[in-house]
PDB file of C-alpha atoms in Angstrom:
ATOM      1  CA  MET N   1      75.602 112.605 155.508  1.00  0.00           C
ATOM      2  CA  HIS N   2      77.288 114.951 157.786  1.00  0.00           C
ATOM      3  CA  VAL N   3      79.010 118.220 157.156  1.00  0.00           C
ATOM      4  CA  HIS N   4      81.382 119.692 159.347  1.00  0.00           C
ATOM      5  CA  HIS N   5      82.941 123.235 157.575  1.00  0.00           C
ATOM      6  CA  LEU N   6      86.094 124.658 159.317  1.00  0.00           C
ATOM      7  CA  LEU N   7      85.830 128.156 157.887  1.00  0.00           C
ATOM      8  CA  ASN N   8      81.806 128.439 159.844  1.00  0.00           C
ATOM      9  CA  ASN N   9      83.870 129.597 162.759  1.00  0.00           C
ATOM     10  CA  ASN N  10      87.156 131.576 162.578  1.00  0.00           C
ATOM     11  CA  SER N  11      90.276 130.043 163.143  1.00  0.00           C
ATOM     12  CA  ILE N  12      93.975 129.631 162.557  1.00  0.00           C
ATOM     13  CA  ALA N  13      92.753 127.415 160.222  1.00  0.00           C
ATOM     14  CA  ASN N  14      91.774 130.489 157.746  1.00  0.00           C
ATOM     15  CA  LYS N  15      95.339 131.879 157.384  1.00  0.00           C
ATOM     16  CA  PHE N  16      96.396 128.859 155.677  1.00  0.00           C
ATOM     17  CA  ILE N  17      93.236 128.974 153.231  1.00  0.00           C
ATOM     18  CA  ALA N  18      93.658 132.101 152.835  1.00  0.00           C
ATOM     19  CA  GLN N  19      97.845 130.829 151.285  1.00  0.00           C
ATOM     20  CA  LEU N  20      96.580 128.429 149.418  1.00  0.00           C
ATOM     21  CA  ARG N  21      94.362 129.983 147.035  1.00  0.00           C
ATOM     22  CA  ASP N  22      96.779 133.224 146.928  1.00  0.00           C
ATOM     23  CA  VAL N  23      98.716 133.101 143.137  1.00  0.00           C
ATOM     24  CA  THR N  24     101.794 135.087 144.977  1.00  0.00           C
ATOM     25  CA  VAL N  25     102.189 132.464 147.958  1.00  0.00           C
ATOM     26  CA  GLN N  26     101.580 129.370 145.521  1.00  0.00           C
ATOM     27  CA  GLU N  27     105.572 129.648 144.362  1.00  0.00           C
ATOM     28  CA  ASP N  28     106.193 128.492 146.994  1.00  0.00           C
ATOM     29  CA  ARG N  29     105.695 124.387 147.083  1.00  0.00           C
ATOM     30  CA  MET N  30     106.941 123.649 150.296  1.00  0.00           C
ATOM     31  CA  ARG N  31     105.111 126.761 152.112  1.00  0.00           C
ATOM     32  CA  PHE N  32     101.821 124.865 149.784  1.00  0.00           C
ATOM     33  CA  ARG N  33     102.361 121.696 150.742  1.00  0.00           C
ATOM     34  CA  ARG N  34     103.384 122.613 154.541  1.00  0.00           C
ATOM     35  CA  ASN N  35     100.086 124.497 155.060  1.00  0.00           C
ATOM     36  CA  ILE N  36      97.820 120.964 153.891  1.00  0.00           C
ATOM     37  CA  GLU N  37      99.881 119.073 155.846  1.00  0.00           C
ATOM     38  CA  ARG N  38      98.819 122.253 158.820  1.00  0.00           C
ATOM     39  CA  LEU N  39      95.036 122.048 157.248  1.00  0.00           C
ATOM     40  CA  GLY N  40      94.833 117.989 158.478  1.00  0.00           C
ATOM     41  CA  GLU N  41      96.297 118.265 161.272  1.00  0.00           C
ATOM     42  CA  ILE N  42      93.420 121.084 162.353  1.00  0.00           C
ATOM     43  CA  LEU N  43      90.752 119.142 161.291  1.00  0.00           C
ATOM     44  CA  SER N  44      92.498 115.761 162.516  1.00  0.00           C
ATOM     45  CA  TYR N  45      92.187 117.610 166.082  1.00  0.00           C
ATOM     46  CA  GLU N  46      87.618 118.105 165.541  1.00  0.00           C
ATOM     47  CA  LEU N  47      87.341 114.972 163.754  1.00  0.00           C
ATOM     48  CA  SER N  48      88.898 113.564 167.024  1.00  0.00           C
ATOM     49  CA  SER N  49      85.599 114.572 169.203  1.00  0.00           C
ATOM     50  CA  LYS N  50      84.039 111.920 167.081  1.00  0.00           C
ATOM     51  CA  LEU N  51      85.504 108.770 168.203  1.00  0.00           C
ATOM     52  CA  GLN N  52      85.014 106.834 170.969  1.00  0.00           C
ATOM     53  CA  TYR N  53      87.052 106.776 173.770  1.00  0.00           C
ATOM     54  CA  THR N  54      87.928 103.820 176.807  1.00  0.00           C
ATOM     55  CA  THR N  55      89.511 105.307 180.324  1.00  0.00           C
ATOM     56  CA  LYS N  56      93.279 104.276 180.741  1.00  0.00           C
ATOM     57  CA  GLU N  57      95.165 104.423 183.741  1.00  0.00           C
ATOM     58  CA  ILE N  58      98.824 106.261 183.680  1.00  0.00           C
ATOM     59  CA  THR N  59     101.862 105.853 185.773  1.00  0.00           C
ATOM     60  CA  THR N  60     102.764 109.411 186.585  1.00  0.00           C
ATOM     61  CA  PRO N  61     106.502 109.681 188.807  1.00  0.00           C
ATOM     62  CA  LEU N  62     103.717 111.261 191.586  1.00  0.00           C
ATOM     63  CA  GLY N  63     100.659 108.571 191.379  1.00  0.00           C
ATOM     64  CA  THR N  64      98.648 107.160 188.735  1.00  0.00           C
ATOM     65  CA  SER N  65      96.108 109.393 186.192  1.00  0.00           C
ATOM     66  CA  LYS N  66      93.535 108.421 185.065  1.00  0.00           C
ATOM     67  CA  VAL N  67      92.889 109.889 180.667  1.00  0.00           C
ATOM     68  CA  GLN N  68      89.917 108.736 178.234  1.00  0.00           C
ATOM     69  CA  LEU N  69      92.009 107.638 175.147  1.00  0.00           C
ATOM     70  CA  PRO N  70      91.124 106.870 171.718  1.00  0.00           C
ATOM     71  CA  ALA N  71      89.629 102.991 171.047  1.00  0.00           C
ATOM     72  CA  ASN N  72      89.794 103.340 167.295  1.00  0.00           C
ATOM     73  CA  ASP N  73      91.140 101.204 164.893  1.00  0.00           C
ATOM     74  CA  ILE N  74      91.889 103.634 162.611  1.00  0.00           C
ATOM     75  CA  VAL N  75      92.717 103.497 158.419  1.00  0.00           C
ATOM     76  CA  ILE N  76      94.008 106.757 156.813  1.00  0.00           C
ATOM     77  CA  CYS N  77      93.577 106.403 152.865  1.00  0.00           C
ATOM     78  CA  SER N  78      95.206 109.334 151.017  1.00  0.00           C
ATOM     79  CA  ILE N  79      93.756 109.898 147.506  1.00  0.00           C
ATOM     80  CA  LEU N  80      97.395 109.982 145.312  1.00  0.00           C
ATOM     81  CA  ARG N  81      99.356 112.077 144.374  1.00  0.00           C
ATOM     82  CA  ALA N  82      98.025 115.456 145.816  1.00  0.00           C
ATOM     83  CA  GLY N  83      96.774 113.964 148.903  1.00  0.00           C
ATOM     84  CA  LEU N  84     100.540 113.667 150.503  1.00  0.00           C
ATOM     85  CA  PRO N  85     100.434 116.027 152.722  1.00  0.00           C
ATOM     86  CA  LEU N  86      97.174 115.894 154.168  1.00  0.00           C
ATOM     87  CA  HIS N  87      97.417 111.951 154.741  1.00  0.00           C
ATOM     88  CA  ASN N  88     101.053 113.158 156.297  1.00  0.00           C
ATOM     89  CA  GLY N  89      99.002 116.284 158.708  1.00  0.00           C
ATOM     90  CA  ILE N  90      95.961 113.031 159.826  1.00  0.00           C
ATOM     91  CA  LEU N  91      99.517 110.650 160.171  1.00  0.00           C
ATOM     92  CA  ASN N  92     100.698 113.335 162.329  1.00  0.00           C
ATOM     93  CA  TYR N  93      97.808 113.037 165.068  1.00  0.00           C
ATOM     94  CA  PHE N  94      96.771 110.008 164.214  1.00  0.00           C
ATOM     95  CA  ASP N  95      99.880 108.440 164.279  1.00  0.00           C
ATOM     96  CA  ASP N  96      99.421 104.979 164.969  1.00  0.00           C
ATOM     97  CA  ALA N  97      96.896 104.403 162.348  1.00  0.00           C
ATOM     98  CA  GLU N  98      97.672 102.018 159.766  1.00  0.00           C
ATOM     99  CA  ASN N  99      97.366 103.254 156.198  1.00  0.00           C
ATOM    100  CA  SER N 100      96.699 103.330 152.796  1.00  0.00           C
ATOM    101  CA  PHE N 101      97.146 104.613 149.802  1.00  0.00           C
ATOM    102  CA  ILE N 102      94.952 104.842 146.010  1.00  0.00           C
ATOM    103  CA  SER N 103      95.343 106.361 142.704  1.00  0.00           C
ATOM    104  CA  ALA N 104      92.457 108.672 141.412  1.00  0.00           C
ATOM    105  CA  TYR N 105      93.232 110.881 138.523  1.00  0.00           C
ATOM    106  CA  ARG N 106      91.252 112.910 135.350  1.00  0.00           C
ATOM    107  CA  HIS N 107      91.967 110.771 131.996  1.00  0.00           C
ATOM    108  CA  HIS N 108      90.728 112.762 129.910  1.00  0.00           C
ATOM    109  CA  PRO N 109      91.043 109.979 126.451  1.00  0.00           C
ATOM    110  CA  ASN N 110      89.737 112.387 123.667  1.00  0.00           C
ATOM    111  CA  GLU N 111      91.310 115.359 125.024  1.00  0.00           C
ATOM    112  CA  ASP N 112      88.591 118.007 124.913  1.00  0.00           C
ATOM    113  CA  GLU N 113      87.234 118.587 128.357  1.00  0.00           C
ATOM    114  CA  GLU N 114      85.632 115.465 129.310  1.00  0.00           C
ATOM    115  CA  PHE N 115      87.331 113.658 131.299  1.00  0.00           C
ATOM    116  CA  GLU N 116      87.186 110.306 133.808  1.00  0.00           C
ATOM    117  CA  ILE N 117      88.002 109.002 137.138  1.00  0.00           C
ATOM    118  CA  LYS N 118      90.863 106.283 136.253  1.00  0.00           C
ATOM    119  CA  VAL N 119      92.021 104.016 139.633  1.00  0.00           C
ATOM    120  CA  GLU N 120      94.621 102.042 138.967  1.00  0.00           C
ATOM    121  CA  TYR N 121      96.245 101.818 142.065  1.00  0.00           C
ATOM    122  CA  LEU N 122      95.663 100.576 145.192  1.00  0.00           C
ATOM    123  CA  ALA N 123      97.863  99.270 149.022  1.00  0.00           C
ATOM    124  CA  SER N 124      95.354  99.088 151.773  1.00  0.00           C
ATOM    125  CA  PRO N 125      95.215  96.741 154.503  1.00  0.00           C
ATOM    126  CA  SER N 126      91.973  94.988 155.438  1.00  0.00           C
ATOM    127  CA  LEU N 127      88.489  97.168 156.237  1.00  0.00           C
ATOM    128  CA  ASN N 128      86.958  95.214 158.078  1.00  0.00           C
ATOM    129  CA  ASP N 129      85.142  97.449 161.009  1.00  0.00           C
ATOM    130  CA  LYS N 130      88.282  99.890 160.567  1.00  0.00           C
ATOM    131  CA  THR N 131      87.697 102.791 161.084  1.00  0.00           C
ATOM    132  CA  LEU N 132      87.824 105.002 157.696  1.00  0.00           C
ATOM    133  CA  ILE N 133      89.449 108.184 157.043  1.00  0.00           C
ATOM    134  CA  LEU N 134      89.480 109.060 153.505  1.00  0.00           C
ATOM    135  CA  ALA N 135      91.760 112.137 152.765  1.00  0.00           C
ATOM    136  CA  ASP N 136      91.745 114.232 149.245  1.00  0.00           C
ATOM    137  CA  PRO N 137      92.336 117.440 149.835  1.00  0.00           C
ATOM    138  CA  MET N 138      89.933 118.676 147.100  1.00  0.00           C
ATOM    139  CA  LEU N 139      86.550 117.998 146.552  1.00  0.00           C
ATOM    140  CA  ALA N 140      85.233 119.001 142.934  1.00  0.00           C
ATOM    141  CA  THR N 141      83.444 116.905 140.840  1.00  0.00           C
ATOM    142  CA  GLY N 142      83.165 114.274 143.667  1.00  0.00           C
ATOM    143  CA  ARG N 143      83.861 111.767 141.894  1.00  0.00           C
ATOM    144  CA  SER N 144      87.159 110.890 142.704  1.00  0.00           C
ATOM    145  CA  PHE N 145      85.958 110.307 146.279  1.00  0.00           C
ATOM    146  CA  VAL N 146      82.808 108.252 145.383  1.00  0.00           C
ATOM    147  CA  ASN N 147      84.993 105.650 142.704  1.00  0.00           C
ATOM    148  CA  VAL N 148      87.842 105.175 145.449  1.00  0.00           C
ATOM    149  CA  MET N 149      85.108 104.539 147.844  1.00  0.00           C
ATOM    150  CA  GLN N 150      84.070 101.533 145.350  1.00  0.00           C
ATOM    151  CA  ALA N 151      87.762 100.483 144.983  1.00  0.00           C
ATOM    152  CA  LEU N 152      87.737 100.042 148.572  1.00  0.00           C
ATOM    153  CA  LYS N 153      85.347  98.055 149.019  1.00  0.00           C
ATOM    154  CA  GLN N 154      87.756  94.424 148.117  1.00  0.00           C
ATOM    155  CA  MET N 155      89.524  95.774 150.850  1.00  0.00           C
ATOM    156  CA  GLY N 156      85.962  95.668 152.514  1.00  0.00           C
ATOM    157  CA  THR N 157      83.645  97.272 155.676  1.00  0.00           C
ATOM    158  CA  PRO N 158      85.061  99.198 157.253  1.00  0.00           C
ATOM    159  CA  LYS N 159      82.804 100.582 160.608  1.00  0.00           C
ATOM    160  CA  GLU N 160      83.178 104.007 160.368  1.00  0.00           C
ATOM    161  CA  ILE N 161      83.770 106.695 156.996  1.00  0.00           C
ATOM    162  CA  HIS N 162      85.201 109.968 157.585  1.00  0.00           C
ATOM    163  CA  LEU N 163      85.920 112.066 154.676  1.00  0.00           C
ATOM    164  CA  VAL N 164      88.967 114.712 154.677  1.00  0.00           C
ATOM    165  CA  ALA N 165      88.797 117.571 152.073  1.00  0.00           C
ATOM    166  CA  VAL N 166      90.331 120.994 152.309  1.00  0.00           C
ATOM    167  CA  ILE N 167      88.249 123.085 150.026  1.00  0.00           C
ATOM    168  CA  GLY N 168      85.243 121.732 148.036  1.00  0.00           C
ATOM    169  CA  ALA N 169      82.319 122.335 145.372  1.00  0.00           C
ATOM    170  CA  GLU N 170      78.941 122.538 146.475  1.00  0.00           C
ATOM    171  CA  GLU N 171      78.171 120.044 143.288  1.00  0.00           C
ATOM    172  CA  GLY N 172      80.677 117.806 145.091  1.00  0.00           C
ATOM    173  CA  LEU N 173      78.769 117.738 148.417  1.00  0.00           C
ATOM    174  CA  LYS N 174      75.986 117.039 146.670  1.00  0.00           C
ATOM    175  CA  LEU N 175      77.127 113.616 145.230  1.00  0.00           C
ATOM    176  CA  LEU N 176      78.931 112.608 148.702  1.00  0.00           C
ATOM    177  CA  ASP N 177      75.527 113.101 150.119  1.00  0.00           C
ATOM    178  CA  GLU N 178      73.923 110.536 147.475  1.00  0.00           C
ATOM    179  CA  GLU N 179      76.342 107.651 147.397  1.00  0.00           C
ATOM    180  CA  PHE N 180      77.333 107.924 150.462  1.00  0.00           C
ATOM    181  CA  PRO N 181      75.668 105.976 153.696  1.00  0.00           C
ATOM    182  CA  GLN N 182      74.420 108.829 155.352  1.00  0.00           C
ATOM    183  CA  HIS N 183      76.628 108.752 158.919  1.00  0.00           C
ATOM    184  CA  THR N 184      78.971 109.837 157.308  1.00  0.00           C
ATOM    185  CA  HIS N 185      80.713 112.850 158.095  1.00  0.00           C
ATOM    186  CA  LEU N 186      83.093 114.820 156.248  1.00  0.00           C
ATOM    187  CA  TRP N 187      86.001 117.291 157.441  1.00  0.00           C
ATOM    188  CA  ILE N 188      86.113 120.386 154.536  1.00  0.00           C
ATOM    189  CA  ALA N 189      87.891 123.981 155.691  1.00  0.00           C
ATOM    190  CA  ALA N 190      85.616 125.812 152.812  1.00  0.00           C
ATOM    191  CA  ILE N 191      83.020 125.627 150.594  1.00  0.00           C
ATOM    192  CA  ASP N 192      83.446 127.038 147.699  1.00  0.00           C
ATOM    193  CA  GLN N 193      79.366 127.881 145.514  1.00  0.00           C
ATOM    194  CA  LYS N 194      80.497 126.256 141.943  1.00  0.00           C
ATOM    195  CA  LEU N 195      82.624 124.784 139.504  1.00  0.00           C
ATOM    196  CA  ASP N 196      83.455 125.765 135.826  1.00  0.00           C
ATOM    197  CA  HIS N 197      83.274 124.546 132.272  1.00  0.00           C
ATOM    198  CA  ARG N 198      86.070 121.954 133.417  1.00  0.00           C
ATOM    199  CA  GLY N 199      85.610 120.609 136.495  1.00  0.00           C
ATOM    200  CA  TYR N 200      87.808 122.469 139.194  1.00  0.00           C
ATOM    201  CA  ILE N 201      86.137 124.726 141.867  1.00  0.00           C
ATOM    202  CA  VAL N 202      85.785 128.634 141.635  1.00  0.00           C
ATOM    203  CA  PRO N 203      87.641 130.387 142.624  1.00  0.00           C
ATOM    204  CA  GLY N 204      89.308 127.749 144.058  1.00  0.00           C
ATOM    205  CA  LEU N 205      92.793 126.985 144.346  1.00  0.00           C
ATOM    206  CA  GLY N 206      93.831 125.449 141.121  1.00  0.00           C
ATOM    207  CA  ASP N 207      95.077 122.112 141.163  1.00  0.00           C
ATOM    208  CA  ALA N 208      96.378 120.962 144.200  1.00  0.00           C
ATOM    209  CA  GLY N 209      98.541 117.633 142.970  1.00  0.00           C
ATOM    210  CA  ASP N 210     101.174 120.772 140.580  1.00  0.00           C
ATOM    211  CA  LEU N 211     101.015 122.685 143.206  1.00  0.00           C
ATOM    212  CA  CYS N 212     102.477 120.245 146.127  1.00  0.00           C
ATOM    213  CA  PHE N 213     104.696 118.677 143.148  1.00  0.00           C
ATOM    214  CA  GLY N 214     105.224 120.263 139.920  1.00  0.00           C
ATOM    215  CA  SER N 215     103.650 120.137 136.634  1.00  0.00           C
ATOM    216  CA  LYS N 216     102.231 117.072 134.805  1.00  0.00           C
ATOM    217  CA  LYS N 217     102.178 115.651 131.597  1.00  0.00           C
ATOM    218  CA  GLN N 218      98.238 115.520 130.662  1.00  0.00           C
ATOM    219  CA  HIS N 219      96.670 111.970 130.056  1.00  0.00           C
TER     220      HIS N 219
END
């Protein structure tokens, strides 16, 4: 897997990550959602460098101009519900892409710290020979990405896969490297070192879904 770590180089993305992590700024849900959307835009710009391009001649009021335009047939798939703001950010840049939505959540069958990832909803076009952009803000254990990719197999085989995340943990990256094809690209803003005993990223930022949309009843 090819890992593209945004914070390896300083940029305005540092500011948005800092605000996402800050417990005082997190109280503003609209800003939290907007910052995830902004990072989706930045990561999409970086991702665009790996797409295929074709030459097109454009007519201007004074003549013609040749420009290189993306030629990929893109499908953006976000993992509900925390993936929605990230999805919007990616869609802002790839505005003619097809869209796919899938649910994945932590289910605690014994009401303790052990959990499984359950996938229950999928709406998607065919993925055959498409460029799949699979988006989820938090890459913790990596099991959500893996389970979702398993569920998407019924929709066909994509030509290439790009994973997009805001914050991840080393453990999750290791699992994705083992489970996804070698030519998969991961575009991620920040990588943290560990998970806590509940499988949450440390220092991370907490529960992205709750911070975007409010608390939920636990399963």
